[in-house]
């Protein structure tokens, strides 16, 4: 076992009750070409306050898995438990952040952050105070009156993050939130997200295609296989925080994971090629 990473069973987290517990989760979809097994027998624990990263090739079921964790979709087989209770509907204290963000262009930055609170019936003065607090946390206080189109991509991401955090979710589910950003902006957002996570100790499940990003952020990194999505590897990253993308130790851990990911990407490419040949 290395001092900077350790391979382990994805469901192992011995001491406490996990925040999320996935037990033999399978998700089948009916498609015009017949049934498709998007996820197959996923058993996985997410500990309270853990930062878990999910990596896998396109189409391996990452978004499907996040939807299941949010309670927005149900497994075909298997069970999902949250805080020791079976999850069988949308989890109101889980919140998703998508790559497309879903910010409202007709609302100001602050109104966007207030939106979730308004939906929950929080009174205006408290809403405004909380929105300001979270805009401070993501360093956007000066832009509270701006509209979304007046912001850069990185700033929009921070608004989405502030909006999600303002509702004080127990679990933050992030689906490739930084994929469309340039490297410098992403770097800065990694720092901010790590700082916010350290301050708030939210449980975070973060999906990415990028292995280095996963090692930069995650306490653990889980690699999924391509179709059906199964757990290929689960790795605990033991590098101290704050971490830096340029750290050679980080690159070393990422390299091992990249080999695993590349195997799956080449499987997915072969399958597409075969589909085209037979189609
Ligand atoms: N509602 C649905 N109906 C039918 N098939 C679906 C549905 N949702 C997802 N799938 C299929 O399940 C598989 C996994 O999809 P999913 O979106 O979870 O992948 P992903 O890992 O998030 O991919 P990407 O990295 O491209 O976002 C894909 O083959 C997809 O076509
Ligand atoms: Mg996806």
Short mmCIF file of C-alpha atoms and ligand atoms in Angstrom, two decimals:
data_model
loop_
_atom_site.label_atom_id
_atom_site.label_comp_id
_atom_site.label_asym_id
_atom_site.label_seq_id
_atom_site.Cartn_x
_atom_site.Cartn_y
_atom_site.Cartn_z
CA UNK A 1 0.00 0.00 0.00
CA UNK A 2 1.27 3.43 -0.92
CA UNK A 3 1.41 6.41 1.45
CA UNK A 4 -0.39 8.62 -1.05
CA UNK A 5 -3.18 6.33 -2.16
CA UNK A 6 -4.85 3.07 -1.18
CA UNK A 7 -7.08 0.80 -3.17
CA UNK A 8 -10.09 -0.50 -1.32
CA UNK A 9 -13.60 -1.84 -1.63
CA UNK A 10 -15.98 0.95 -2.58
CA UNK A 11 -18.49 0.00 0.10
CA UNK A 12 -15.96 -0.10 2.92
CA UNK A 13 -16.27 2.68 5.45
CA UNK A 14 -16.32 0.77 8.61
CA UNK A 15 -16.85 3.09 11.59
CA UNK A 16 -19.90 5.29 11.10
CA UNK A 17 -23.25 5.01 9.40
CA UNK A 18 -22.70 6.22 5.84
CA UNK A 19 -24.49 9.29 4.57
CA UNK A 20 -25.38 7.33 1.46
CA UNK A 21 -25.38 3.59 1.09
CA UNK A 22 -25.92 1.99 -2.31
CA UNK A 23 -26.64 -1.70 -2.16
CA UNK A 24 -26.37 -3.74 -5.36
CA UNK A 25 -27.88 -0.95 -7.44
CA UNK A 26 -28.77 -1.78 -11.04
CA UNK A 27 -30.51 0.53 -13.50
CA UNK A 28 -31.95 -0.78 -16.76
CA UNK A 29 -33.39 1.50 -19.42
CA UNK A 30 -35.76 0.42 -22.18
CA UNK A 31 -34.43 1.69 -25.50
CA UNK A 32 -35.49 1.20 -29.15
CA UNK A 33 -32.63 -1.34 -29.40
CA UNK A 34 -33.82 -3.29 -26.39
CA UNK A 35 -33.00 -3.06 -22.70
CA UNK A 36 -29.78 -1.31 -21.77
CA UNK A 37 -28.02 -1.91 -18.46
CA UNK A 38 -26.69 1.53 -17.56
CA UNK A 39 -25.54 0.52 -14.09
CA UNK A 40 -24.90 -2.98 -12.85
CA UNK A 41 -24.60 -4.05 -9.22
CA UNK A 42 -23.13 -0.87 -7.76
CA UNK A 43 -22.39 -1.12 -4.04
CA UNK A 44 -20.93 2.04 -2.64
CA UNK A 45 -20.86 4.02 0.59
CA UNK A 46 -20.43 7.76 0.84
CA UNK A 47 -19.38 8.90 4.31
CA UNK A 48 -20.74 12.03 5.98
CA UNK A 49 -18.56 14.97 4.96
CA UNK A 50 -16.73 12.97 2.32
CA UNK A 51 -15.66 14.39 -1.04
CA UNK A 52 -16.17 11.54 -3.49
CA UNK A 53 -15.26 11.81 -7.18
CA UNK A 54 -16.77 9.59 -9.87
CA UNK A 55 -14.82 9.10 -13.09
CA UNK A 56 -15.70 7.13 -16.18
CA UNK A 57 -16.02 7.31 -19.95
CA UNK A 58 -18.98 9.02 -21.59
CA UNK A 59 -22.10 6.89 -21.31
CA UNK A 60 -20.91 4.74 -18.39
CA UNK A 61 -23.78 5.86 -16.16
CA UNK A 62 -22.33 8.69 -14.04
CA UNK A 63 -25.32 11.01 -14.43
CA UNK A 64 -27.65 8.07 -13.95
CA UNK A 65 -25.91 7.32 -10.66
CA UNK A 66 -26.20 10.95 -9.48
CA UNK A 67 -29.89 11.00 -10.37
CA UNK A 68 -30.39 7.89 -8.28
CA UNK A 69 -28.49 9.45 -5.37
CA UNK A 70 -30.72 12.53 -5.64
CA UNK A 71 -33.77 10.29 -5.49
CA UNK A 72 -34.91 11.66 -8.87
CA UNK A 73 -34.81 8.16 -10.34
CA UNK A 74 -35.19 4.70 -8.85
CA UNK A 75 -32.97 1.66 -9.25
CA UNK A 76 -34.38 -1.26 -11.23
CA UNK A 77 -32.80 -3.52 -8.64
CA UNK A 78 -31.04 -2.83 -5.37
CA UNK A 79 -31.52 -0.16 -2.75
CA UNK A 80 -30.28 3.28 -1.79
CA UNK A 81 -30.16 4.26 1.85
CA UNK A 82 -29.65 7.73 3.23
CA UNK A 83 -28.83 8.31 6.89
CA UNK A 84 -29.98 4.78 7.62
CA UNK A 85 -33.35 5.18 5.86
CA UNK A 86 -34.43 3.82 2.51
CA UNK A 87 -34.54 6.55 -0.15
CA UNK A 88 -37.64 6.24 -2.26
CA UNK A 89 -38.42 9.69 -3.62
CA UNK A 90 -36.59 12.96 -4.26
CA UNK A 91 -34.28 13.73 -1.34
CA UNK A 92 -35.13 17.31 -0.39
CA UNK A 93 -31.75 17.91 1.23
CA UNK A 94 -29.75 16.70 -1.77
CA UNK A 95 -29.02 19.22 -4.47
CA UNK A 96 -27.67 18.82 -7.98
CA UNK A 97 -25.41 21.19 -9.89
CA UNK A 98 -25.31 20.52 -13.61
CA UNK A 99 -22.89 21.63 -16.26
CA UNK A 100 -25.70 23.67 -17.83
CA UNK A 101 -26.34 25.31 -14.44
CA UNK A 102 -29.97 26.24 -15.02
CA UNK A 103 -29.57 29.85 -13.88
CA UNK A 104 -32.42 32.23 -14.71
CA UNK A 105 -31.41 35.03 -17.11
CA UNK A 106 -34.31 37.27 -16.05
CA UNK A 107 -33.21 37.30 -12.41
CA UNK A 108 -30.22 39.09 -10.89
CA UNK A 109 -27.36 37.15 -9.35
CA UNK A 110 -28.79 37.61 -5.87
CA UNK A 111 -32.31 36.68 -6.96
CA UNK A 112 -30.91 33.52 -8.52
CA UNK A 113 -29.27 32.59 -5.23
CA UNK A 114 -32.49 33.40 -3.38
CA UNK A 115 -34.58 31.28 -5.71
CA UNK A 116 -34.32 27.95 -3.86
CA UNK A 117 -35.05 29.69 -0.58
CA UNK A 118 -38.11 31.40 -2.04
CA UNK A 119 -39.38 28.00 -3.15
CA UNK A 120 -39.01 26.85 0.44
CA UNK A 121 -41.03 29.78 1.73
CA UNK A 122 -38.14 31.55 3.50
CA UNK A 123 -39.12 35.17 4.25
CA UNK A 124 -37.55 37.96 2.20
CA UNK A 125 -35.18 39.52 4.79
CA UNK A 126 -33.69 36.13 5.69
CA UNK A 127 -33.51 35.16 2.02
CA UNK A 128 -31.57 38.27 1.16
CA UNK A 129 -29.24 37.89 4.12
CA UNK A 130 -28.48 34.29 3.28
CA UNK A 131 -27.99 35.04 -0.42
CA UNK A 132 -25.50 37.79 0.50
CA UNK A 133 -23.67 35.47 2.87
CA UNK A 134 -23.21 32.83 0.18
CA UNK A 135 -22.29 35.36 -2.48
CA UNK A 136 -19.55 36.50 -0.11
CA UNK A 137 -18.42 32.90 0.27
CA UNK A 138 -17.93 32.59 -3.50
CA UNK A 139 -16.48 36.11 -3.79
CA UNK A 140 -19.31 37.58 -5.84
CA UNK A 141 -20.63 40.23 -3.46
CA UNK A 142 -19.97 42.99 -5.97
CA UNK A 143 -22.08 41.31 -8.61
CA UNK A 144 -25.28 40.73 -6.68
CA UNK A 145 -27.23 43.11 -8.94
CA UNK A 146 -25.75 41.82 -12.21
CA UNK A 147 -27.64 39.61 -14.64
CA UNK A 148 -26.33 36.21 -15.65
CA UNK A 149 -25.33 37.24 -19.19
CA UNK A 150 -23.01 39.85 -17.68
CA UNK A 151 -20.88 37.15 -15.99
CA UNK A 152 -18.02 34.94 -17.15
CA UNK A 153 -18.37 31.15 -17.20
CA UNK A 154 -16.48 30.78 -13.93
CA UNK A 155 -18.64 33.41 -12.24
CA UNK A 156 -21.79 31.64 -13.40
CA UNK A 157 -20.48 28.45 -11.83
CA UNK A 158 -19.94 30.29 -8.58
CA UNK A 159 -23.50 31.64 -8.68
CA UNK A 160 -24.77 28.08 -9.16
CA UNK A 161 -22.63 26.95 -6.25
CA UNK A 162 -23.89 29.78 -4.02
CA UNK A 163 -27.48 29.00 -5.02
CA UNK A 164 -26.99 25.33 -4.13
CA UNK A 165 -25.22 26.06 -0.82
CA UNK A 166 -27.77 28.68 0.26
CA UNK A 167 -30.39 25.97 0.73
CA UNK A 168 -27.97 24.25 3.13
CA UNK A 169 -28.13 20.84 1.48
CA UNK A 170 -26.78 17.79 3.27
CA UNK A 171 -25.40 16.40 0.02
CA UNK A 172 -24.11 18.28 -3.01
CA UNK A 173 -24.23 16.30 -6.25
CA UNK A 174 -22.10 17.92 -8.96
CA UNK A 175 -22.33 16.66 -12.53
CA UNK A 176 -19.23 17.80 -14.45
CA UNK A 177 -19.68 21.34 -13.20
CA UNK A 178 -16.35 22.69 -14.45
CA UNK A 179 -16.06 20.82 -17.75
CA UNK A 180 -16.70 23.85 -19.95
CA UNK A 181 -14.24 26.17 -18.23
CA UNK A 182 -10.71 27.13 -19.20
CA UNK A 183 -7.83 25.67 -17.18
CA UNK A 184 -7.09 28.78 -15.10
CA UNK A 185 -10.72 29.35 -14.14
CA UNK A 186 -11.08 25.69 -13.26
CA UNK A 187 -7.97 25.88 -11.12
CA UNK A 188 -9.42 28.78 -9.18
CA UNK A 189 -12.74 27.05 -8.72
CA UNK A 190 -10.98 23.94 -7.42
CA UNK A 191 -9.39 26.11 -4.75
CA UNK A 192 -12.71 27.73 -3.91
CA UNK A 193 -14.62 24.48 -3.81
CA UNK A 194 -11.98 22.87 -1.61
CA UNK A 195 -12.06 25.85 0.74
CA UNK A 196 -15.86 25.91 0.89
CA UNK A 197 -15.96 22.17 1.48
CA UNK A 198 -13.40 22.51 4.28
CA UNK A 199 -15.51 25.27 5.86
CA UNK A 200 -18.93 23.67 5.44
CA UNK A 201 -18.04 19.95 5.51
CA UNK A 202 -20.82 19.08 3.08
CA UNK A 203 -20.92 15.62 1.62
CA UNK A 204 -19.99 16.04 -2.06
CA UNK A 205 -20.27 13.63 -4.96
CA UNK A 206 -18.49 15.13 -7.95
CA UNK A 207 -18.58 13.67 -11.46
CA UNK A 208 -15.80 14.38 -13.91
CA UNK A 209 -14.09 12.97 -17.01
CA UNK A 210 -10.83 14.39 -15.75
CA UNK A 211 -8.73 12.09 -13.58
CA UNK A 212 -6.42 14.84 -12.34
CA UNK A 213 -9.38 16.94 -11.32
CA UNK A 214 -10.74 13.92 -9.41
CA UNK A 215 -7.43 13.37 -7.58
CA UNK A 216 -7.10 17.12 -6.96
CA UNK A 217 -10.48 17.22 -5.20
CA UNK A 218 -11.50 13.81 -3.92
CA UNK A 219 -10.99 12.00 -0.64
CA UNK A 220 -11.78 8.99 -2.78
CA UNK A 221 -11.99 8.43 -6.50
CA UNK A 222 -14.24 5.76 -7.97
CA UNK A 223 -13.68 4.70 -11.59
CA UNK A 224 -16.65 3.19 -13.42
CA UNK A 225 -16.46 0.72 -16.27
CA UNK A 226 -18.10 1.32 -19.62
CA UNK A 227 -21.49 -0.28 -20.20
CA UNK A 228 -22.65 -1.68 -18.03
CA UNK A 229 -21.36 0.77 -15.44
CA UNK A 230 -19.70 -1.17 -12.66
CA UNK A 231 -17.12 -0.11 -10.12
CA UNK A 232 -13.71 -0.78 -11.58
CA UNK A 233 -11.54 0.79 -8.88
CA UNK A 234 -12.01 2.79 -5.71
CA UNK A 235 -8.98 4.67 -4.50
CA UNK A 236 -8.47 6.68 -1.31
CA UNK A 237 -6.32 9.71 -2.02
CA UNK A 238 -4.12 10.43 0.96
CA UNK A 239 -2.43 13.57 -0.34
CA UNK A 240 -2.55 16.48 2.11
CA UNK A 241 -4.75 19.52 1.38
CA UNK A 242 -4.75 22.07 -0.05
CA UNK A 243 -3.68 20.15 -3.12
CA UNK A 244 -2.16 21.48 -6.32
CA UNK A 245 -2.61 20.14 -9.83
CA UNK A 246 1.13 20.51 -10.51
CA UNK A 247 2.13 18.36 -7.53
CA UNK A 248 4.13 15.39 -8.88
CA UNK A 249 2.61 13.12 -6.21
CA UNK A 250 -0.82 14.04 -7.50
CA UNK A 251 0.30 13.25 -11.04
CA UNK A 252 1.51 9.87 -9.84
CA UNK A 253 -1.86 8.92 -8.35
CA UNK A 254 -3.64 10.27 -11.42
CA UNK A 255 -1.44 8.24 -13.76
CA UNK A 256 -2.51 4.98 -12.19
CA UNK A 257 -6.18 5.95 -12.52
CA UNK A 258 -5.69 7.21 -16.05
CA UNK A 259 -4.50 3.77 -17.15
CA UNK A 260 -7.74 2.30 -15.79
CA UNK A 261 -9.87 4.99 -17.38
CA UNK A 262 -8.16 4.59 -20.74
CA UNK A 263 -8.97 0.87 -20.78
CA UNK A 264 -12.64 1.77 -20.46
CA UNK A 265 -12.47 4.56 -23.03
CA UNK A 266 -10.95 2.17 -25.56
CA UNK A 267 -13.67 -0.40 -24.76
CA UNK A 268 -16.30 2.27 -25.42
CA UNK A 269 -14.62 3.27 -28.70
CA UNK A 270 -14.50 -0.37 -29.83
CA UNK A 271 -18.15 -0.85 -29.01
CA UNK A 272 -19.16 2.24 -30.96
CA UNK A 273 -17.10 1.06 -33.91
CA UNK A 274 -18.75 -2.37 -33.75
CA UNK A 275 -22.22 -0.79 -33.54
CA UNK A 276 -21.47 1.25 -36.64
CA UNK A 277 -20.21 -1.81 -38.52
CA UNK A 278 -23.26 -3.89 -37.64
CA UNK A 279 -25.70 -0.95 -38.06
N1 LIG B 1 -33.76 8.01 -19.67
C1 LIG B 1 -32.99 7.19 -20.38
N2 LIG B 1 -33.52 6.32 -21.27
C2 LIG B 1 -32.75 5.46 -21.97
N3 LIG B 1 -31.42 5.39 -21.86
C3 LIG B 1 -30.82 6.22 -20.99
C4 LIG B 1 -31.56 7.17 -20.21
N4 LIG B 1 -30.69 7.86 -19.43
C5 LIG B 1 -29.47 7.38 -19.72
N5 LIG B 1 -29.55 6.40 -20.64
C6 LIG B 1 -28.42 5.60 -21.17
O1 LIG B 1 -27.69 5.11 -20.06
C7 LIG B 1 -26.30 5.17 -20.30
C8 LIG B 1 -25.65 6.01 -19.23
O2 LIG B 1 -26.03 7.36 -19.41
P1 LIG B 1 -25.47 8.54 -18.48
O3 LIG B 1 -26.07 9.79 -18.97
O4 LIG B 1 -25.70 8.18 -17.07
O5 LIG B 1 -23.91 8.47 -18.81
P2 LIG B 1 -22.74 9.44 -18.34
O6 LIG B 1 -21.68 8.59 -17.76
O7 LIG B 1 -23.30 10.52 -17.49
O8 LIG B 1 -22.22 10.05 -19.73
P3 LIG B 1 -21.55 11.49 -20.04
O9 LIG B 1 -20.17 11.41 -19.47
O10 LIG B 1 -21.56 11.56 -21.53
O11 LIG B 1 -22.39 12.54 -19.37
C9 LIG B 1 -26.13 5.74 -21.71
O12 LIG B 1 -25.95 4.67 -22.59
C10 LIG B 1 -27.45 6.44 -21.97
O13 LIG B 1 -27.77 6.41 -23.33
MG1 LIG B 2 -23.41 12.60 -17.68
#
